[in-house]
Short mmCIF file of C-alpha atoms in Angstrom, two decimals:
data_model
loop_
_atom_site.label_atom_id
_atom_site.label_comp_id
_atom_site.label_asym_id
_atom_site.label_seq_id
_atom_site.Cartn_x
_atom_site.Cartn_y
_atom_site.Cartn_z
CA MET A 1 251.67 257.70 95.79
CA GLU A 2 249.27 260.18 97.34
CA LEU A 3 247.93 260.97 93.85
CA ALA A 4 247.34 257.26 93.20
CA LEU A 5 245.52 256.96 96.52
CA GLU A 6 243.39 259.96 95.54
CA GLN A 7 242.44 258.12 92.35
CA ALA A 8 241.59 255.02 94.41
CA ARG A 9 239.29 257.13 96.58
CA ARG A 10 237.59 258.39 93.40
CA ALA A 11 237.02 254.80 92.31
CA GLU A 12 235.52 253.99 95.70
CA ALA A 13 233.14 256.95 95.42
CA LEU A 14 231.93 255.47 92.11
CA ASP A 15 231.38 252.04 93.70
CA GLU A 16 234.42 250.67 91.87
CA VAL A 17 237.17 248.55 93.41
CA PRO A 18 239.37 251.28 94.92
CA ILE A 19 242.54 251.08 92.87
CA GLY A 20 244.27 254.14 91.49
CA ALA A 21 247.38 254.78 89.40
CA VAL A 22 249.47 257.67 88.12
CA VAL A 23 252.30 257.90 85.59
CA VAL A 24 255.08 260.37 86.41
CA ARG A 25 258.18 261.35 84.46
CA ASP A 26 260.65 264.09 85.31
CA GLY A 27 258.40 265.28 88.13
CA ARG A 28 255.41 265.73 85.82
CA VAL A 29 252.19 263.73 86.07
CA LEU A 30 251.52 262.38 82.58
CA GLY A 31 248.52 260.22 83.34
CA ARG A 32 246.15 259.21 86.08
CA GLY A 33 243.35 256.72 86.35
CA HIS A 34 241.22 254.55 88.57
CA ASN A 35 239.32 251.33 88.15
CA ARG A 36 236.13 251.50 86.10
CA THR A 37 235.53 247.84 85.41
CA ARG A 38 232.08 247.80 87.03
CA SER A 39 230.65 250.98 85.51
CA ARG A 40 232.05 250.29 82.05
CA ARG A 41 231.36 246.57 82.22
CA ASP A 42 234.87 246.13 80.90
CA ALA A 43 237.34 243.73 82.51
CA THR A 44 240.21 245.73 81.00
CA ALA A 45 239.22 249.09 82.55
CA HIS A 46 241.97 248.91 85.16
CA ALA A 47 243.57 251.95 86.81
CA GLU A 48 247.01 251.30 85.34
CA LEU A 49 245.69 251.03 81.79
CA ALA A 50 243.69 254.24 82.16
CA ALA A 51 246.78 256.06 83.46
CA LEU A 52 248.93 254.67 80.63
CA ARG A 53 246.38 255.67 77.98
CA MET A 54 246.29 259.22 79.31
CA ALA A 55 250.09 259.37 79.37
CA PHE A 56 250.25 258.16 75.75
CA ARG A 57 247.80 260.90 74.73
CA VAL A 58 249.74 263.57 76.65
CA THR A 59 253.15 262.59 75.27
CA GLY A 60 252.08 261.44 71.82
CA ASP A 61 254.35 258.43 72.30
CA ALA A 62 253.67 254.70 72.55
CA ARG A 63 256.53 254.22 75.02
CA LEU A 64 257.26 255.90 78.34
CA PRO A 65 260.97 255.38 79.07
CA GLY A 66 262.06 256.96 82.31
CA ALA A 67 258.52 256.98 83.71
CA THR A 68 257.46 255.73 87.12
CA VAL A 69 254.00 254.29 87.65
CA TYR A 70 252.52 254.51 91.13
CA THR A 71 249.62 252.17 91.76
CA THR A 72 247.84 251.31 94.96
CA VAL A 73 247.75 247.57 94.27
CA GLU A 74 250.24 245.21 92.64
CA PRO A 75 249.50 245.14 88.89
CA CYS A 76 247.83 242.06 87.44
CA PHE A 77 249.41 240.15 84.55
CA MET A 78 247.50 242.22 81.97
CA CYS A 79 248.64 245.52 83.45
CA ALA A 80 252.18 244.28 84.07
CA GLY A 81 252.38 243.29 80.41
CA ALA A 82 251.19 246.73 79.34
CA LEU A 83 253.70 248.39 81.67
CA SER A 84 256.45 246.29 80.14
CA HIS A 85 255.36 247.12 76.60
CA ALA A 86 255.25 250.81 77.58
CA ARG A 87 258.88 250.49 78.73
CA VAL A 88 258.29 252.22 82.05
CA ALA A 89 261.39 252.39 84.20
CA ARG A 90 259.83 251.80 87.59
CA VAL A 91 256.60 250.55 89.17
CA VAL A 92 255.72 251.35 92.78
CA TRP A 93 252.71 249.80 94.50
CA GLY A 94 251.08 249.72 97.90
CA VAL A 95 249.80 246.20 98.56
CA ARG A 96 250.20 242.83 96.93
CA ASP A 97 247.32 241.17 95.13
CA GLU A 98 247.62 237.55 96.22
CA LYS A 99 244.90 236.41 93.79
CA PHE A 100 245.89 238.24 90.60
CA GLY A 101 249.26 239.97 91.13
CA GLY A 102 251.61 239.56 88.19
CA CYS A 103 254.67 241.34 89.60
CA ALA A 104 255.40 239.43 92.82
CA SER A 105 252.46 237.37 94.08
CA LEU A 106 251.79 234.95 91.21
CA GLY A 107 254.58 235.87 88.84
CA ASN A 108 257.21 238.44 88.01
CA VAL A 109 256.40 239.91 84.61
CA LEU A 110 258.30 243.13 85.21
CA GLY A 111 261.49 241.37 86.25
CA ASP A 112 261.44 238.29 84.03
CA ALA A 113 264.87 237.92 82.42
CA ARG A 114 263.31 236.34 79.32
CA LEU A 115 261.71 239.66 78.37
CA ASN A 116 263.55 242.41 76.53
CA HIS A 117 262.47 245.03 79.09
CA ARG A 118 262.52 244.90 82.85
CA ALA A 119 261.31 247.56 85.27
CA GLU A 120 262.48 248.32 88.76
CA VAL A 121 259.78 247.58 91.34
CA GLU A 122 259.08 248.79 94.85
CA GLU A 123 256.25 247.65 97.04
CA GLY A 124 254.73 248.76 100.31
CA VAL A 125 254.47 252.49 99.58
CA GLY A 126 251.14 253.76 100.90
CA ALA A 127 250.27 250.20 101.88
CA ASP A 128 248.23 251.02 104.98
CA GLU A 129 245.78 253.33 103.23
CA ALA A 130 245.59 251.14 100.11
CA ARG A 131 244.78 248.11 102.27
CA ASP A 132 242.21 250.08 104.30
CA LEU A 133 240.43 251.23 101.13
CA LEU A 134 240.22 247.68 99.77
CA GLN A 135 239.13 246.13 103.05
CA ARG A 136 236.42 248.75 103.59
CA PHE A 137 235.12 248.33 100.02
CA PHE A 138 234.86 244.54 100.21
CA ARG A 139 233.48 244.61 103.76
CA ASN A 140 230.70 246.91 102.53
CA LYS A 141 230.04 244.67 99.52
CA ARG A 142 229.69 241.62 101.78
CA ARG A 143 227.32 243.55 104.06
CA GLU A 144 225.20 244.68 101.10
CA SER A 145 225.08 241.10 99.84
CA ARG A 146 223.83 239.82 103.21
CA GLU A 147 221.19 242.55 103.42
CA ALA A 148 219.83 241.90 99.94
#
């Protein structure tokens, strides 16, 4: 999770929502990424998707069985769907996303019995730092908005 938090800090340094993700299999980091939705003006430029894309390039595969994805924030429905399609074995996140979370908060894409693939999930890992990063980012954004 420390590598995912490092990616979140990189996002914050770029004035992006501080979310980071890494894909690991057999002790090897296959992919890493952080949010770039603001700089790329792309609503799909999420940390999890960037990490998955890198892992696909590294492995040459379209599936990642046996992989664990560490992400600082609960994946949204889009990312949860991609994680399911990628057939990752496990997803670990820091804090829930009460507004967009697709794995626990608003739905359970990764554990839905109607799907042909389900992933193990674990939440709360690195939660304090992930929460602090998000709170600081949005507090600063609100301050900037008031000063403008």
